[in-house]
Structure formats: C-alpha cells, structure tokens
Amino acid sequence: MSSISILHRSCLRLGLLPFSPLRARATTLRLPLPQPRRHLHQPRWSAMSSAASRLSHIAAATGDGAGAAGESNESPPAASAAAQEDDGLSSGDMGYRLPPKEIQDIVDAPPLPVLSFSPNKDKILFLKRRALPPLSDLAKPEEKLAGLRIDGNSNTRSRMSFYTGIGIHKLLDDGTLGPEKEVHGYPVGARINFVTWSQDGRHISFSVRVDEEDSKSGKLRVWIADVESGEARPLFKSPKIYLNAIFDSFVWVNDCTLLVCTIPATRGAPPHKPSVPSGPKIQSNESKNVVQVRTFQDLLKDEYDAELFDYYATSQLVLASLDGTVKPIGPPALYTSVDPSPDDKYIMLSSIHRPYSYIVPCGRFPKKVELWTVDGKFIRELCDLPLAEDIPITMSSVRKGKRSINWRPDKPSTLYWVETQDGGDAKVEVSPRDIVYMENAEPINGEHPEILHKLDLRYAGTSWCDESLALVYESWFKTRKIRTWVLSPDKKDVSPRILFDRSSEDVYSDPGSPMFRRTAMGTYVIAKIKKEDGNTCVLLNGMGATPEGNVPFLDLFDINTGSKERIWESDREKYYETVVALMSDKTDGELSLDQLKILTSKESKTENTQYYLQTWPEKNQVKITNFPHPYPQLASLYKEMIRYQRKDGVQLTANLYLPPGYDPSKDGPLPCLVWSYPGEFKSKDAAGQVRGSPNEFPGIGATSPLLWLARGFAILSGPTIPIIGEGDEEANDRYVEQLVASAEAAVEEVVKRGVAHPDKIAVGGHSYGAFMTANLLAHAPHLFCCGIARSGAYNRTLTPFGFQNEDRTLWEATSTYVEMSPFMSANKIKKPILLIHGEQDNNPGTLTMQSDRFFNALKGHGALSRLVILPFESHGYSARESIMHVLWETDRWLQNYCVNGTSNVDSVSEADSENKTLSASGGSAAREGLNPEGLSSLPRSLLW
C-alpha cells in the first residue's frame, strides 16, 4: 500500500493540493484512498510531473477544481525593431524568440480533452481546453499573500487555467460513446472552472468568468447545466452574487442544493495601503523559542498585507437551491474547506483566523474546525489549533493537536481524526506516536471519543469499507517503513493485525491498493467482490513492478487468509495497460465477480493512450476513445528501457530515445541530451529496482527534452541517479561521489552502444535536476560538453533549514551543505552552462536570486555562461512566449556547444539566423507542459 504521507509530499512537489479520505461525488480513480473533493483537479499554469501523467486524459470529479487552457486571441506587445535585429547573444532585453519549426509544431499541437465520468458511470464529460496561455495572462496583477498568489479582480487564485467548453457523451450499452451534446447558454469566451457532477448525475455545476473590456479578470459566477439538454443557466438569480474561490468554492449537499463560498455582499473596496508606515516591522524571539522553517515565499510582510488577506479570503457561505432559494449559513470567515456529512445533515467547516505569521504560509495559521447543520445551526467546535510556526523540519514531523478530521464514508455522520502523542516532533521517542479516534457528530449522553487504533509510526490515512473492515496506514520516512493494518472498526472483539509491513522503496513488493465503489450516499468505500464459491475478497490494483518493468495487475485478495488470485494483468510484450476505475459500482453491498466492469487505459511505445471498458466474465474489451496521435512526426521514434551498472554495483535504468529512421550502423553516433533528476534511497537493492514500463507511450510536454528528437538528438531520459544512505548513513554525505558515479555509468552505456558521440553529450534538468546539472559540470567535466539548468538552487547555505529530503540544518551538516553547493565550486565549471529561471519563482528554496548569484559567481571566474530570466514566470514555465523562448535558448545552446562543439560565445548557429522574434501569441500548444521536478516524460493531462 502506498503511504498517504508519501503521496502528500509528492503532491506538494508537483504543485498539487494534497488529499484526504473525504467523500467523493463521482468516479474515484486508482489511488490508495478515495479523493476528498468534488471538483476536477485545478492545475495552475505550472505543470505536472510524469508521475501524474500516467493516465493522461481522464480526471475524476473528485479533485480540487477543473481547469485547462483554451484558445486566446490576445497578443503580446510587438517586439521592437532592435529586438528583431538582435542576434540574441548580447545581454539585456532581446525580445522573445521562436524555436525551429519542427519543435514548434509539436508544442503547438492542440491538447486533448479531459474526461470525467458521471456518478452513475453512464455519461462522460469531454472538457475542452486551450494549450499554452499568452504572457498577458501571467502579467495580470496579483497579490502575494500568506503563501498564495491571488487575482484580486476575480477573487481567486491567480494563474488559474480553465476549460473552454463542455461536451456530454452518453456511454451506450455496448460500451461505445453516443454523439456529443455541447453545454450551451453561458457567455461566449467564458473561462470555465470547478466542474462538478450533482449526486444523481442529472446536473453539473461550474464557475464562469469573462474577462472585462480592459483585459482585467472578471469575477466568477456559479452556473448549472441540465445534463439531458445541455442547457446552462446561472445558479443565482442576482447577478451580484460572486464566487470566492481563494480556498474552497462550492459543493453539492444533495441532488438539488449547493453550499457556495461567496464574496460577502457587504464587502467594500480593498484596504488602502498607507503612504507612510505606522512604524517599523519587528519580529521578536525574546522567549527563546526554537523555530526552524524552510524558505517559504510570498509571505505576509506587514499589517496591510494581513488586512488584504482578510479582505480577499473572507467568504460568506450560502446554501443555494436549484429553484433559486438562497440562505446564508454562519458568519463570514476565512473558510478553507466545507465538507457535508455522508447523510447530508451536517457540514464540517474549517477556517483560519488571526494571529497570522510573517514566517510561515497560511496552512500553518490558527485553524478552527466547527460542526453545523445543513440548515445553518451551530452544533459544536471540534478544535481550534494555535499558530504552528514551530513544526520541526525533521521528516515525519506534524502539527500538534487534531489533524486529518474526516467523515467515515460508510456511516451517515461519524467523524474520525488523529492526534499526535509526540508533540509532532519526529525526533521524540514515544509509543504510541499517533492515536486514531472516532466519534458521532453529536455525541449522546456524554460519550467520549473512541480509540480506533494506536500507531508507533506516523499515521498515513485510512481506507474504509464497512463495520467489519477498514485499512489503516502508518509510515516512517527515515526508515521508509510502511505498514497496513486490518481493523474491524465496530467489532471490539476483533484485534487489529498487520496486513502488510514493507519498505515504501521496495516497489517489487507493493501488493497494490484497494479499489473503491460508490455508495448510495455518494461516498466511496473499499469494494468487496463475491466470488463464485461464495468467498468475499477485495480488489487490489497494482503497478506490478518487476525487473523487466511494470506489469499492472488486478488481484482478488482474501483479507483473512492472504491468498490472492490474479484476474487481470497488462500485456507484457507490446502494450502498457492500467486499471483506471471500477465501473460496476451502482449498488451497495458486495459486487458479483461475473458482473465486474472496469475502465482501463492502453498504450505502447508508438500508440498514444486510449481507454477501454472491460467486462466479466468474458473479459470483453470495448474501445471508447480514439484520440489522434499528438505528434505523428515522431510516431516511429525508437524507445528502449536500458539497464546498466554503477561501479559500486548498483543497478541503474534509463529510457533511451532515438530519432525516427535512425540507423546507428549507417548514421553513426549522435549528439545526446541526458535529462534527469536525482532520487534518495535507504538501500542499494531498492535503488536498483526498475520503475516504469518499456512499453509506455513517450509523453512530450511543452519543455520536454524529447522535443530534440525532432532535431536529430539521442535522448537519455530519466537515467536513475540514486543517492543512497544505508543504515545510519545520510545519503547526502556522499552526494557528489554517487552523482558522478551514476553519470559516468550512463555516459559509458550510451557511448558503448554507439548511439552517442562521446564529445557531444549535454546534460540538463529542472529544479533539483538543475542543481544536479551544475554539480556534474563542476565535478565531472570530462563527461559533458555543456549543460542546461532550469529553475535550480545552487547555494545550499541559502536554504539553511533543509532542502529536498535533507532535514539536517546547515549548522548540523555544514560540510555537506557546502560540498553539495555548485555555487561553492563555480571556479571549477569550465563547460558552457545555460541558466534559466522564472522571475516570480515561488517554490521553496529555488528563489530567482539563486540563479542570479550563481551566474555572477560563474561570470566572476570567466565561465562560458548565460542567464535567462523569464518575466512573470514561476517555478514551472507556462506562457507560450516564455516556453517558445526557452526552447529557442535551449536549441541554440545545444547547436553551438554540443552539435558544433564551439566555445566562442559570439558564434551564431544556424538556428539563430533562421528564427524570427516572436510577435504574436495565443494559439495552441502541447499539453500542460513543464515538469516542475525536471522529469522527462511530461504529462498529457492528470488523473486526480
């Protein structure tokens, strides 16, 4: 089972909101726990990682909002004549450039729609989206408050992507799709977000915003569409009721009523910033508290910021019926989430309040959780947590007090939560470490919370089934241990027992995650399957990691005996298939095996992902999508998962891509681009395990290194670079040594195969991959001819309270911090290095200043280097102008210093002279684009 805490951390690195096991209103897809929200995932302009791209065109109506890009007619200011004439080699403002046409054509391919299944699995939404946004979208004013970026005009998060249209398809009895019915009635050019199914599947709700004439963002209004007719209308009769989507947005509480976070009707103009401050800005620690925090950005700076945060984040909850009835619920507050109970009688309201902090984001502000009835009666306060500035930086440390407060999905109105026993500090030795409690919404006769389970590791989530079955997960980062417990939550005479006890790094031993079915209450619980012999099992959906690559599977697993039966497995030879969702979950109780129906995805090295329905007992397979190949010009590319060994015996893997039509015996070795991202492990065995499948379709995002297949490069994508610290050893204490050894093995392998010219191998990466790139040029200059480093951090003394998985401070591991910092080795870098960074990078640790100072250090030692700062861009790049220019810069660098092998910074490549300054914007482009972690197989969409 995958640990929820590990998933939580992964989501944060990907720029995603973490999830918890709350109620879901539509298809729950393959995750260890059902998802909590009722909206399709809302990506910001930053992109997702390949870890999130596994199922590329489907979204469940259980994520955190809906968004995707659509066509735009906006254009940036025309570049000046000087910029058009500039050869792009001098410092200063040179104007935006376009990469070669063969790269442009791939990036400008129209994106595929996102799919969302209705609660009854009988209809599918095709959510249309544009591709890359214009820079003018990113240039709109935004407030940076408490770790958030806010569009004050629309009163929502800034840089939020959107859908441009909604198509409805019926899923016919034979498994095929009926004709599309377009949702209509909303304004032309509307930006659509937060698409949500009603519980009965008869309506969908969504937000609509239309930009104003001066290009300012318009405010969001909630709309409703009838699924049968496709006709849409505003939910509120009054045109002056607007959505406040800073935190939560709206949720269906029954088939005909929504609870909506609105902008308070009495709200006036934003607070005015004083022209003269009332006094100095003071922070004090006269109480000698130990407070260690990472380098968070966009924090509150003063009282004016705090007032502005209050202004935008305060919501009035409104209960709105489809018949037009409107009723305010509770007082205005900074509500961060609203969650109805499964029986729709109660609402759990979470809010934050003062005192605020200037050193941590709003997620650590004081938090209050209250219980109200749906009709607006206050029941009780569940908790009021104080400001949490002092959460230790040690991995597996958490906030003090109640956390993860959720509804049991198998009960009408039962709450459960966890409380730490170690003060939240992972360094404290105590048993138990966490205790899981549960309690009725309204305790009777002075009932006290009931202890569900005591844990010695850190609580990592619960999967619920019924009164006789629940799975509780615990994990511990330092040891990578993860346990799954079997509980009978309502049977006191049955003792908890360990079901699985394994290492989270050991992918070969992963038994899979339980699949969930929808209940009559609209929640999701573990699906029980009744076999022909009468025995009852659960379905475990696993990735099936093997030494030959992933072979996903579906097992019938007997919880009592531990026996399992494999009822489905992916093709091993040509295709890569995965189980996406359980489709036969319309009734409560046990499901019959001979009526099982699942949704699967299927792809190969050359065939892009399509979706299929598969039914039992015959296991008939019906194809329900027919998406075109996103880049047919690369349809015949060569892909191979290669295996090789590091000098210390650690097994390594990588994906080797070669251009279409390439013949090594005739064409000889190629220039090669190596693109990677290091990972940390506790054991050599786990580090050497194969992850991924040789048959996966090569997803190419807007800044993917695979774009250079179109330019005749060999691409070594994602070569594993494990940094291993076994036992009590810290992995980073031998970071440089292991980094160089991994790179040497990768280069040796591609040269030995005859596909890469030893003098024409470039290295690149994003974020921690950029950090890797700079270190390799400093410590392994014999391996690479040049490097490309995007949005990296190069001086670890600027992140003194930890980075990545390093949880020692600078003062505890001074030599490690210094030795790992390529900034400290700037004098050793002699090979050409291209630095690219977003001017508004808000990722903890990767401040834009990191690239500025690193470039100055390089320049101070005469290194051949170039720094490109992208206006308005954050950690991941999203505007079409920015992305095209990044590709132009990258291609120029590779042509000059890899293909041609020149060292003269004033040389002009053929690519420079052929490509003109970018003068228009909008239009289409590839999927959501850049991977914020520097991984190379980029997303085609997101299944969350």
Coordinates of C-alpha atoms in Angstrom, one line a residue, residues 502-842:
R502 CA 7.3 -3.4 4.0
S503 CA 9.6 -0.7 2.7
S504 CA 8.0 2.1 0.6
E505 CA 11.1 2.0 -1.6
D506 CA 10.6 -1.7 -2.4
V507 CA 8.3 -1.4 -5.4
Y508 CA 8.6 -5.1 -6.2
S509 CA 6.8 -6.0 -3.0
D510 CA 4.0 -3.5 -3.5
P511 CA 0.7 -5.6 -3.2
G512 CA -1.4 -2.8 -4.8
S513 CA -4.1 -0.5 -3.5
P514 CA -7.8 -1.3 -2.8
M515 CA -10.3 -0.2 -5.4
F516 CA -13.4 1.7 -4.3
R517 CA -17.0 1.6 -5.1
R518 CA -19.6 4.4 -4.8
T519 CA -22.2 4.1 -2.1
A520 CA -25.8 5.3 -2.1
M521 CA -24.7 8.3 0.0
G522 CA -22.3 9.3 -2.8
T523 CA -19.2 8.3 -0.8
Y524 CA -16.5 5.8 -1.8
V525 CA -15.6 2.7 0.2
I526 CA -13.4 -0.4 -0.5
A527 CA -15.2 -2.6 -3.0
K528 CA -15.9 -6.2 -1.8
I529 CA -16.2 -8.8 -4.5
K530 CA -18.2 -12.0 -4.1
K531 CA -16.6 -15.0 -5.9
E532 CA -18.5 -17.9 -7.4
D533 CA -17.5 -20.1 -4.4
G534 CA -19.2 -17.6 -2.1
N535 CA -16.0 -16.2 -0.6
T536 CA -15.6 -12.4 -0.4
C537 CA -12.4 -10.6 -1.5
V538 CA -11.2 -7.1 -2.1
L539 CA -9.7 -5.9 -5.4
L540 CA -6.1 -4.8 -5.3
N541 CA -4.9 -2.7 -8.2
G542 CA -1.2 -2.7 -8.5
M543 CA 1.5 -1.3 -10.8
G544 CA 3.3 -4.7 -10.8
A545 CA 6.9 -3.5 -10.7
T546 CA 9.3 -6.3 -12.0
P547 CA 12.9 -6.4 -13.1
E548 CA 11.5 -6.2 -16.7
G549 CA 9.4 -3.2 -16.0
N550 CA 5.9 -2.5 -14.6
V551 CA 3.1 -5.1 -15.4
P552 CA 0.0 -3.6 -13.8
F553 CA -2.5 -6.1 -12.4
L554 CA -5.8 -6.6 -10.6
D555 CA -5.9 -9.2 -7.8
L556 CA -8.7 -10.7 -5.8
F557 CA -7.3 -10.6 -2.3
D558 CA -8.7 -12.5 0.7
I559 CA -8.1 -10.3 3.7
N560 CA -8.5 -13.2 6.1
T561 CA -6.2 -15.7 4.5
G562 CA -3.9 -13.5 2.5
S563 CA -4.5 -15.6 -0.6
K564 CA -4.8 -13.9 -3.9
E565 CA -6.0 -14.6 -7.4
R566 CA -4.9 -12.6 -10.4
I567 CA -7.9 -11.8 -12.5
W568 CA -6.3 -9.3 -14.9
E569 CA -2.8 -8.3 -16.0
S570 CA -1.4 -6.0 -18.6
D571 CA 0.1 -7.2 -21.8
R572 CA 3.8 -7.7 -21.3
E573 CA 5.1 -7.8 -24.9
K574 CA 3.8 -4.7 -26.7
Y575 CA 1.3 -2.7 -24.6
Y576 CA 1.2 -1.0 -21.2
E577 CA -2.2 -1.2 -19.7
T578 CA -3.5 0.1 -16.3
V579 CA -6.8 -0.2 -14.5
V580 CA -8.3 3.3 -14.2
A581 CA -11.6 2.9 -12.4
L582 CA -14.2 0.4 -11.2
M583 CA -17.3 0.9 -13.4
S584 CA -19.7 -1.6 -11.8
D585 CA -20.4 0.1 -8.5
K586 CA -24.0 1.3 -8.8
T587 CA -25.3 -0.8 -6.0
D588 CA -24.4 -1.1 -2.3
G589 CA -23.1 -4.3 -0.8
E590 CA -20.9 -6.9 -2.4
L591 CA -20.3 -6.9 -6.1
S592 CA -20.5 -10.1 -8.1
L593 CA -17.4 -11.1 -10.0
D594 CA -19.3 -12.1 -13.1
Q595 CA -20.7 -8.6 -13.3
L596 CA -17.4 -6.8 -12.9
K597 CA -16.7 -3.9 -15.2
I598 CA -13.5 -1.8 -15.2
L599 CA -12.1 1.1 -17.2
T600 CA -8.6 0.6 -18.5
S601 CA -6.0 2.6 -20.4
K602 CA -3.8 1.1 -23.1
E603 CA -0.7 2.4 -24.8
S604 CA 2.5 1.4 -26.4
K605 CA 5.8 2.9 -27.4
T606 CA 4.2 4.2 -30.6
E607 CA 0.5 4.3 -29.8
N608 CA -0.9 7.0 -27.6
T609 CA -3.2 6.3 -24.7
Q610 CA -6.8 5.1 -25.4
Y611 CA -9.4 4.0 -22.9
Y612 CA -11.4 0.7 -22.9
L613 CA -14.3 -0.9 -21.0
Q614 CA -13.7 -4.5 -20.0
T615 CA -16.5 -6.7 -18.6
W616 CA -16.5 -10.1 -16.9
P617 CA -16.9 -13.0 -17.2
E618 CA -15.9 -12.9 -20.9
K619 CA -13.5 -10.0 -20.3
N620 CA -14.7 -8.4 -23.5
Q621 CA -12.9 -5.2 -24.3
V622 CA -14.6 -2.2 -25.9
K623 CA -12.6 0.9 -27.0
I624 CA -14.3 4.1 -26.0
T625 CA -11.8 6.8 -27.2
N626 CA -10.0 7.3 -30.4
F627 CA -7.6 10.2 -29.7
P628 CA -5.3 11.1 -32.6
H629 CA -1.5 10.8 -32.2
P630 CA -0.4 14.1 -30.6
Y631 CA 2.9 14.3 -32.7
P632 CA 2.7 12.0 -35.7
Q633 CA 6.0 13.3 -37.0
L634 CA 7.7 11.3 -34.1
A635 CA 5.3 8.3 -34.3
S636 CA 8.2 6.0 -35.4
L637 CA 10.7 7.1 -32.8
Y638 CA 12.8 4.4 -31.1
K639 CA 12.4 3.8 -27.4
E640 CA 14.3 1.3 -25.2
M641 CA 14.5 0.9 -21.4
I642 CA 18.1 0.2 -20.9
R643 CA 19.9 -1.3 -17.9
Y644 CA 23.4 -0.9 -16.8
Q645 CA 25.5 -0.9 -13.6
R646 CA 27.3 1.7 -11.4
K647 CA 30.8 1.0 -10.4
D648 CA 29.6 0.2 -6.8
G649 CA 27.3 -2.5 -8.2
V650 CA 24.0 -0.5 -8.0
Q651 CA 21.7 -1.4 -11.0
L652 CA 20.6 1.6 -13.0
T653 CA 18.0 2.2 -15.7
A654 CA 17.1 4.8 -18.2
N655 CA 14.9 5.3 -21.3
L656 CA 16.9 5.7 -24.5
Y657 CA 15.1 7.5 -27.3
L658 CA 16.4 7.7 -30.9
P659 CA 15.0 9.8 -33.8
P660 CA 12.7 8.2 -36.3
G661 CA 14.6 6.4 -39.1
Y662 CA 17.9 6.5 -37.3
D663 CA 20.3 3.6 -38.1
P664 CA 23.4 3.5 -35.9
S665 CA 25.4 1.4 -38.3
K666 CA 24.8 3.9 -41.1
D667 CA 24.3 7.2 -39.3
G668 CA 27.0 6.8 -36.6
P669 CA 26.8 8.3 -33.1
L670 CA 24.5 11.2 -32.4
P671 CA 24.7 14.3 -30.2
C672 CA 23.0 13.3 -27.0
L673 CA 21.0 15.1 -24.3
V674 CA 20.9 13.5 -20.9
W675 CA 18.0 14.8 -18.7
S676 CA 17.5 13.6 -15.2
Y677 CA 16.6 14.2 -11.5
P678 CA 18.3 12.5 -8.6
G679 CA 16.5 10.4 -6.0
E680 CA 17.3 9.4 -2.5
F681 CA 17.2 5.8 -1.1
K682 CA 18.0 3.8 2.0
S683 CA 19.2 0.7 0.3
K684 CA 21.1 -0.3 -2.8
D685 CA 18.6 -3.0 -3.6
A686 CA 15.7 -0.6 -3.7
A687 CA 17.7 1.9 -5.7
G688 CA 18.4 -0.7 -8.3
Q689 CA 14.8 -1.7 -8.8
V690 CA 13.2 -1.0 -12.2
R691 CA 10.4 1.6 -12.2
G692 CA 8.2 2.3 -15.2
S693 CA 7.5 0.3 -18.3
P694 CA 9.4 -0.1 -21.6
N695 CA 6.0 0.0 -23.3
E696 CA 4.8 3.3 -22.0
F697 CA 3.9 6.0 -24.6
P698 CA 6.5 8.8 -24.6
G699 CA 4.7 11.8 -23.4
I700 CA 6.2 15.0 -24.8
G701 CA 5.3 18.2 -22.9
A702 CA 6.0 21.8 -23.8
T703 CA 9.6 21.8 -22.5
S704 CA 10.4 18.1 -22.7
P705 CA 13.9 17.1 -23.7
L706 CA 12.2 14.6 -26.1
L707 CA 11.5 17.6 -28.4
W708 CA 15.1 17.3 -29.5
L709 CA 14.4 14.0 -31.2
A710 CA 13.0 16.2 -33.9
R711 CA 16.4 17.9 -34.1
G712 CA 18.3 14.6 -34.5
F713 CA 19.4 14.1 -30.9
A714 CA 19.6 10.9 -29.0
I715 CA 17.8 11.4 -25.6
L716 CA 18.7 9.6 -22.4
S717 CA 15.6 10.3 -20.4
G718 CA 15.5 9.9 -16.6
P719 CA 18.6 7.9 -16.0
T720 CA 18.4 6.8 -12.4
I721 CA 20.7 8.7 -10.2
P722 CA 20.2 7.2 -6.7
I723 CA 21.8 8.9 -3.7
I724 CA 22.0 6.1 -1.1
G725 CA 22.4 6.3 2.6
E726 CA 22.2 2.9 4.1
G727 CA 21.7 2.3 7.8
D728 CA 22.6 5.4 9.9
E729 CA 24.5 7.0 6.9
E730 CA 22.9 10.1 5.5
A731 CA 22.6 9.9 1.7
N732 CA 23.8 13.5 1.0
D733 CA 27.1 12.9 2.8
R734 CA 28.2 11.1 -0.4
Y735 CA 26.1 13.1 -2.8
V736 CA 28.8 14.2 -5.2
E737 CA 30.5 10.9 -5.3
Q738 CA 27.3 9.0 -6.1
L739 CA 26.1 11.6 -8.5
V740 CA 29.3 11.4 -10.6
A741 CA 29.4 7.6 -10.5
S742 CA 25.8 7.4 -11.8
A743 CA 26.5 9.9 -14.6
E744 CA 29.7 8.1 -15.6
A745 CA 27.8 4.8 -15.9
A746 CA 25.1 6.4 -18.0
V747 CA 27.5 8.1 -20.4
E748 CA 29.6 4.9 -20.7
E749 CA 26.5 3.0 -21.6
V750 CA 25.3 5.2 -24.5
V751 CA 28.8 5.6 -25.9
K752 CA 29.3 1.8 -25.7
R753 CA 26.1 1.3 -27.6
G754 CA 27.4 3.6 -30.4
V755 CA 24.4 5.9 -30.3
A756 CA 26.1 8.9 -28.6
H757 CA 29.2 10.8 -29.6
P758 CA 31.5 10.9 -26.5
D759 CA 32.3 14.6 -27.2
K760 CA 28.7 15.7 -27.8
I761 CA 26.8 14.7 -24.7
A762 CA 24.9 17.5 -23.0
V763 CA 23.2 17.3 -19.6
G764 CA 20.2 19.1 -18.3
G765 CA 17.5 19.2 -15.6
H766 CA 14.9 21.3 -13.9
S767 CA 14.8 22.3 -10.2
Y768 CA 16.8 19.6 -8.3
G769 CA 17.8 18.4 -11.8
A770 CA 19.3 21.8 -12.4
F771 CA 21.2 21.5 -9.2
M772 CA 22.4 18.1 -10.4
T773 CA 23.5 19.6 -13.8
A774 CA 25.6 22.4 -12.2
N775 CA 27.3 19.8 -9.9
L776 CA 28.1 17.5 -12.8
L777 CA 29.7 20.3 -14.8
A778 CA 31.7 21.2 -11.7
H779 CA 32.8 17.7 -10.6
A780 CA 32.6 15.6 -13.9
P781 CA 33.6 18.0 -16.7
H782 CA 35.1 15.0 -18.6
L783 CA 31.6 13.6 -19.2
F784 CA 29.6 16.5 -20.7
C785 CA 30.2 19.2 -23.3
C786 CA 27.6 21.7 -21.9
G787 CA 24.7 21.9 -19.5
I788 CA 21.2 23.4 -19.3
A789 CA 19.9 24.2 -15.8
R790 CA 16.3 25.5 -15.3
S791 CA 15.0 26.9 -12.0
G792 CA 17.6 25.5 -9.8
A793 CA 19.0 26.3 -6.3
Y794 CA 22.8 26.3 -6.3
N795 CA 23.8 27.6 -2.9
R796 CA 22.5 25.5 -0.1
T797 CA 23.6 28.0 2.6
L798 CA 20.6 30.0 1.4
T799 CA 18.3 27.1 2.4
P800 CA 19.8 26.6 5.9
F801 CA 16.9 24.7 7.4
G802 CA 16.7 21.8 4.9
F803 CA 16.0 21.1 1.3
Q804 CA 14.5 18.2 -0.7
N805 CA 14.7 15.3 1.8
E806 CA 17.6 16.7 3.8
D807 CA 16.3 17.6 7.2
R808 CA 19.6 18.5 9.0
T809 CA 20.3 22.1 9.3
L810 CA 23.3 24.0 7.8
W811 CA 24.8 24.1 11.3
E812 CA 24.4 20.3 11.8
A813 CA 25.8 19.3 8.4
T814 CA 27.9 22.3 7.4
S815 CA 30.4 20.3 5.2
T816 CA 27.5 18.5 3.4
Y817 CA 25.7 21.8 2.6
V818 CA 28.9 23.4 1.3
E819 CA 30.2 20.4 -0.7
M820 CA 26.8 19.9 -2.3
S821 CA 26.5 23.5 -3.4
P822 CA 27.8 24.1 -7.0
F823 CA 27.9 27.8 -6.1
M824 CA 30.9 26.9 -4.0
S825 CA 32.5 25.2 -7.0
A826 CA 31.8 27.9 -9.5
N827 CA 35.5 28.2 -10.1
K828 CA 35.6 24.6 -11.3
I829 CA 33.0 25.0 -14.0
K830 CA 34.7 25.3 -17.4
K831 CA 32.0 23.9 -19.7
P832 CA 29.2 26.1 -21.1
I833 CA 26.2 26.3 -18.9
L834 CA 22.8 27.9 -19.7
L835 CA 20.8 29.1 -16.6
I836 CA 17.0 29.7 -17.0
H837 CA 14.8 30.9 -14.2
G838 CA 11.3 32.3 -13.7
E839 CA 11.4 35.8 -12.3
Q840 CA 8.5 35.0 -10.0
D841 CA 9.6 31.6 -8.8
N842 CA 7.7 30.8 -5.6

